[in-house]
Amino acid sequence: MTRERIRFAAVGCGRVFQRYHLPCADERDAMELVGLVDADVERARSLTADRPQVWTGTSVDRLIHETRPDLISVCTPNDAHAEPVLAALDAGIAVLCEKPLAATVEEARRMAAHPAAEKLLGVNMPFRFHPLLEAFADAARSGAQRVDFSFATPGNRVWRACTPWYGDARRAGGGALLDLGPHALDLLMTVFGPPDVEACEVDAPGVEERVRLDLSFQGVPATLRIDRAARRLETSVTVTTADGDHVLDLRRNELRRADGTVQSAGQGPELAAISAYFDLVTGAPAPQPKVTAQEALEVQLVVESAYRRARTSTALLPQGR
């Protein structure tokens, strides 16, 4: 899809849209913001105070009818992903959905099964676009003996949603595993392929803050630890080989190899999946491939399998530190 100007709209005007999607669109001359939908229409209007030509409202159907967008970002709470995504696909509009694909696997399946999903739907899971991932994969795939992924963040102390839906199990669909797990799992599955779920422990039913997920990638054991209420920041994956540990530090944007050499990247991948999809839609030269709905569904099926394991486990991780 290429035009002189891509008409861009969004559904959901909270922190993710404000911090990631809108700046990424604004830096592209080929994109023009034409409409915003939010349950709080005043929030949408506050973002367009200097853009009086931008339509704002609460109806996705009216957004599509009145603004005729070429591209829509869906940045709503998890339980509100399916309706605008499916409406956009029905109308033949390219759509970028935030992760996870949906609050439930059933909704995620519906979205991935839409006849236009393969062509028009992308998902924002950026870690696979990290500039050091290919070098890390080359070092890690050969002779991998163990994989450890640590994802720790102070959660609400550094990231406050505009509405408090993260703690609502119905709206969120889960806790830290469904919220942050897709980032880690998509990276691991990009490097090592599909995993088997061996065990999962959470610190609370419904909306957990801490998770330990044990996986196996063709016999290679892997552990994913997530702490969404930590006192530190860490996002790193370590692969142990006979030569030692290879560490991809996504927070510092460093690859620390077993031989002691360190390779650095200038920037992290936070905007990479959004940029890749926007480039694809605007017809930019040599765009990177998008994260597809089917790939996002496969990640969510791993999460769902992990939750089933956690529900059958009698052990809970201790809360707090």
Short mmCIF file of N, CA and C in Angstrom, two decimals, residues 23-106:
data_model
loop_
_atom_site.label_atom_id
_atom_site.label_comp_id
_atom_site.label_asym_id
_atom_site.label_seq_id
_atom_site.Cartn_x
_atom_site.Cartn_y
_atom_site.Cartn_z
N PRO A 23 4.63 9.48 18.36
CA PRO A 23 5.92 10.03 17.91
C PRO A 23 6.46 9.33 16.67
N CYS A 24 6.25 8.02 16.59
CA CYS A 24 6.74 7.26 15.44
C CYS A 24 6.02 7.69 14.17
N ALA A 25 4.74 7.99 14.28
CA ALA A 25 3.98 8.48 13.12
C ALA A 25 4.38 9.90 12.77
N ASP A 26 4.56 10.74 13.79
CA ASP A 26 4.85 12.15 13.55
C ASP A 26 6.19 12.37 12.86
N GLU A 27 7.13 11.43 13.04
CA GLU A 27 8.43 11.62 12.42
C GLU A 27 8.44 11.21 10.94
N ARG A 28 7.30 10.75 10.44
CA ARG A 28 7.21 10.32 9.04
C ARG A 28 6.39 11.31 8.24
N ASP A 29 7.02 11.94 7.28
CA ASP A 29 6.30 12.89 6.42
C ASP A 29 5.19 12.21 5.63
N ALA A 30 5.33 10.92 5.42
CA ALA A 30 4.34 10.19 4.62
C ALA A 30 3.05 9.90 5.38
N MET A 31 3.02 10.19 6.71
CA MET A 31 1.85 9.86 7.51
C MET A 31 1.19 11.12 8.04
N GLU A 32 -0.14 11.10 8.04
CA GLU A 32 -0.93 12.24 8.51
C GLU A 32 -1.98 11.73 9.50
N LEU A 33 -1.93 12.25 10.72
CA LEU A 33 -2.92 11.87 11.73
C LEU A 33 -4.28 12.47 11.37
N VAL A 34 -5.29 11.60 11.24
CA VAL A 34 -6.62 12.08 10.84
C VAL A 34 -7.69 11.82 11.87
N GLY A 35 -7.46 10.89 12.83
CA GLY A 35 -8.52 10.61 13.78
C GLY A 35 -8.06 9.82 14.98
N LEU A 36 -8.72 10.06 16.12
CA LEU A 36 -8.43 9.35 17.36
C LEU A 36 -9.74 8.93 18.03
N VAL A 37 -9.73 7.72 18.56
CA VAL A 37 -10.85 7.22 19.36
C VAL A 37 -10.33 6.88 20.75
N ASP A 38 -11.08 7.28 21.76
CA ASP A 38 -10.76 6.89 23.13
C ASP A 38 -12.04 6.90 23.94
N ALA A 39 -12.11 6.01 24.95
CA ALA A 39 -13.27 6.00 25.83
C ALA A 39 -13.42 7.35 26.54
N ASP A 40 -12.29 8.01 26.79
CA ASP A 40 -12.28 9.36 27.35
C ASP A 40 -11.98 10.33 26.21
N VAL A 41 -13.02 10.87 25.60
CA VAL A 41 -12.82 11.68 24.41
C VAL A 41 -12.02 12.94 24.72
N GLU A 42 -12.07 13.42 25.96
CA GLU A 42 -11.29 14.61 26.32
C GLU A 42 -9.80 14.32 26.27
N ARG A 43 -9.41 13.07 26.56
CA ARG A 43 -8.00 12.71 26.44
C ARG A 43 -7.57 12.81 24.98
N ALA A 44 -8.40 12.29 24.09
CA ALA A 44 -8.08 12.37 22.66
C ALA A 44 -7.99 13.82 22.21
N ARG A 45 -8.92 14.63 22.66
CA ARG A 45 -8.91 16.04 22.25
C ARG A 45 -7.71 16.78 22.79
N SER A 46 -7.26 16.40 24.00
CA SER A 46 -6.09 17.08 24.57
C SER A 46 -4.84 16.82 23.74
N LEU A 47 -4.80 15.66 23.06
CA LEU A 47 -3.64 15.33 22.23
C LEU A 47 -3.67 16.02 20.88
N THR A 48 -4.81 16.57 20.54
CA THR A 48 -4.95 17.21 19.22
C THR A 48 -5.28 18.68 19.33
N ALA A 49 -4.94 19.28 20.47
CA ALA A 49 -5.27 20.70 20.67
C ALA A 49 -4.64 21.58 19.60
N ASP A 50 -3.47 21.18 19.11
CA ASP A 50 -2.80 21.96 18.07
C ASP A 50 -3.05 21.37 16.68
N ARG A 51 -4.00 20.44 16.58
CA ARG A 51 -4.34 19.83 15.30
C ARG A 51 -5.86 19.82 15.14
N PRO A 52 -6.45 20.96 14.94
CA PRO A 52 -7.91 21.05 14.90
C PRO A 52 -8.55 20.24 13.79
N GLN A 53 -7.78 19.84 12.79
CA GLN A 53 -8.34 19.08 11.68
C GLN A 53 -8.52 17.60 12.02
N VAL A 54 -7.98 17.14 13.15
CA VAL A 54 -8.05 15.72 13.51
C VAL A 54 -9.39 15.42 14.17
N TRP A 55 -10.08 14.42 13.63
CA TRP A 55 -11.37 14.00 14.18
C TRP A 55 -11.14 13.24 15.47
N THR A 56 -11.98 13.45 16.50
CA THR A 56 -11.90 12.71 17.76
C THR A 56 -13.29 12.23 18.14
N GLY A 57 -13.35 11.07 18.78
CA GLY A 57 -14.63 10.54 19.20
C GLY A 57 -14.46 9.24 19.96
N THR A 58 -15.57 8.53 20.16
CA THR A 58 -15.56 7.28 20.93
C THR A 58 -15.98 6.07 20.11
N SER A 59 -16.33 6.26 18.85
CA SER A 59 -16.85 5.19 18.01
C SER A 59 -15.84 4.78 16.94
N VAL A 60 -15.49 3.51 16.91
CA VAL A 60 -14.59 3.01 15.87
C VAL A 60 -15.27 3.05 14.51
N ASP A 61 -16.55 2.71 14.47
CA ASP A 61 -17.27 2.73 13.19
C ASP A 61 -17.30 4.14 12.60
N ARG A 62 -17.53 5.14 13.44
CA ARG A 62 -17.53 6.52 12.94
C ARG A 62 -16.14 6.96 12.52
N LEU A 63 -15.13 6.53 13.28
CA LEU A 63 -13.75 6.84 12.90
C LEU A 63 -13.47 6.35 11.48
N ILE A 64 -13.83 5.11 11.20
CA ILE A 64 -13.58 4.54 9.88
C ILE A 64 -14.38 5.26 8.82
N HIS A 65 -15.65 5.52 9.10
CA HIS A 65 -16.53 6.15 8.11
C HIS A 65 -16.14 7.60 7.83
N GLU A 66 -15.78 8.34 8.87
CA GLU A 66 -15.59 9.79 8.72
C GLU A 66 -14.15 10.18 8.37
N THR A 67 -13.17 9.35 8.72
CA THR A 67 -11.78 9.75 8.45
C THR A 67 -11.13 8.94 7.34
N ARG A 68 -11.73 7.80 6.97
CA ARG A 68 -11.21 6.95 5.87
C ARG A 68 -9.70 6.68 6.03
N PRO A 69 -9.30 6.11 7.16
CA PRO A 69 -7.86 5.89 7.38
C PRO A 69 -7.31 4.76 6.52
N ASP A 70 -6.02 4.86 6.24
CA ASP A 70 -5.29 3.78 5.58
C ASP A 70 -4.65 2.85 6.61
N LEU A 71 -4.45 3.36 7.82
CA LEU A 71 -3.72 2.63 8.85
C LEU A 71 -4.26 3.03 10.22
N ILE A 72 -4.51 2.02 11.06
CA ILE A 72 -5.00 2.27 12.42
C ILE A 72 -4.09 1.56 13.41
N SER A 73 -3.68 2.27 14.46
CA SER A 73 -3.02 1.64 15.60
C SER A 73 -4.06 1.35 16.67
N VAL A 74 -4.03 0.15 17.24
CA VAL A 74 -4.96 -0.22 18.31
C VAL A 74 -4.15 -0.34 19.60
N CYS A 75 -4.37 0.60 20.51
CA CYS A 75 -3.58 0.70 21.75
C CYS A 75 -4.49 0.69 22.97
N THR A 76 -5.58 -0.07 22.89
CA THR A 76 -6.55 -0.17 23.96
C THR A 76 -6.12 -1.20 25.00
N PRO A 77 -6.83 -1.28 26.15
CA PRO A 77 -6.62 -2.43 27.03
C PRO A 77 -6.85 -3.74 26.29
N ASN A 78 -6.28 -4.81 26.81
CA ASN A 78 -6.25 -6.09 26.09
C ASN A 78 -7.62 -6.59 25.67
N ASP A 79 -8.63 -6.41 26.53
CA ASP A 79 -9.95 -6.95 26.21
C ASP A 79 -10.66 -6.14 25.13
N ALA A 80 -10.08 -5.01 24.74
CA ALA A 80 -10.70 -4.16 23.71
C ALA A 80 -9.88 -4.14 22.43
N HIS A 81 -9.04 -5.14 22.21
CA HIS A 81 -8.27 -5.23 20.97
C HIS A 81 -9.11 -5.76 19.81
N ALA A 82 -9.88 -6.80 20.05
CA ALA A 82 -10.52 -7.54 18.96
C ALA A 82 -11.48 -6.69 18.14
N GLU A 83 -12.36 -5.95 18.80
CA GLU A 83 -13.39 -5.22 18.06
C GLU A 83 -12.81 -4.23 17.06
N PRO A 84 -11.91 -3.32 17.46
CA PRO A 84 -11.38 -2.39 16.45
C PRO A 84 -10.50 -3.05 15.41
N VAL A 85 -9.74 -4.09 15.80
CA VAL A 85 -8.91 -4.78 14.82
C VAL A 85 -9.78 -5.44 13.76
N LEU A 86 -10.81 -6.14 14.18
CA LEU A 86 -11.68 -6.82 13.22
C LEU A 86 -12.44 -5.82 12.36
N ALA A 87 -12.85 -4.69 12.95
CA ALA A 87 -13.54 -3.66 12.16
C ALA A 87 -12.61 -3.10 11.09
N ALA A 88 -11.35 -2.88 11.44
CA ALA A 88 -10.39 -2.37 10.46
C ALA A 88 -10.16 -3.39 9.35
N LEU A 89 -9.98 -4.65 9.73
CA LEU A 89 -9.75 -5.69 8.72
C LEU A 89 -10.97 -5.85 7.81
N ASP A 90 -12.16 -5.78 8.39
CA ASP A 90 -13.38 -5.86 7.56
C ASP A 90 -13.42 -4.75 6.53
N ALA A 91 -12.88 -3.59 6.89
CA ALA A 91 -12.90 -2.43 6.00
C ALA A 91 -11.68 -2.39 5.08
N GLY A 92 -10.80 -3.38 5.17
CA GLY A 92 -9.61 -3.41 4.32
C GLY A 92 -8.55 -2.42 4.73
N ILE A 93 -8.49 -2.09 6.03
CA ILE A 93 -7.54 -1.10 6.55
C ILE A 93 -6.39 -1.81 7.24
N ALA A 94 -5.16 -1.39 6.99
CA ALA A 94 -4.01 -1.92 7.70
C ALA A 94 -4.12 -1.55 9.17
N VAL A 95 -3.73 -2.48 10.04
CA VAL A 95 -3.89 -2.23 11.47
C VAL A 95 -2.71 -2.82 12.23
N LEU A 96 -2.19 -2.02 13.17
CA LEU A 96 -1.10 -2.45 14.06
C LEU A 96 -1.68 -2.57 15.45
N CYS A 97 -1.62 -3.78 16.02
CA CYS A 97 -2.21 -4.05 17.33
C CYS A 97 -1.11 -4.19 18.38
N GLU A 98 -1.37 -3.63 19.54
CA GLU A 98 -0.45 -3.83 20.66
C GLU A 98 -0.49 -5.29 21.12
N LYS A 99 0.60 -5.72 21.75
CA LYS A 99 0.62 -7.06 22.34
C LYS A 99 -0.10 -7.01 23.69
N PRO A 100 -0.60 -8.16 24.19
CA PRO A 100 -0.80 -9.40 23.46
C PRO A 100 -1.89 -9.21 22.42
N LEU A 101 -2.06 -10.20 21.56
CA LEU A 101 -3.05 -10.05 20.51
C LEU A 101 -4.43 -9.78 21.08
N ALA A 102 -4.78 -10.43 22.19
CA ALA A 102 -6.08 -10.24 22.82
C ALA A 102 -6.00 -10.68 24.27
N ALA A 103 -7.08 -10.44 25.02
CA ALA A 103 -7.11 -10.86 26.42
C ALA A 103 -7.33 -12.36 26.55
N THR A 104 -7.94 -12.98 25.52
CA THR A 104 -8.21 -14.41 25.56
C THR A 104 -7.69 -15.06 24.28
N VAL A 105 -7.39 -16.34 24.37
CA VAL A 105 -6.96 -17.08 23.20
C VAL A 105 -8.06 -17.15 22.16
N GLU A 106 -9.31 -17.26 22.61
CA GLU A 106 -10.43 -17.34 21.67
C GLU A 106 -10.49 -16.10 20.79
#
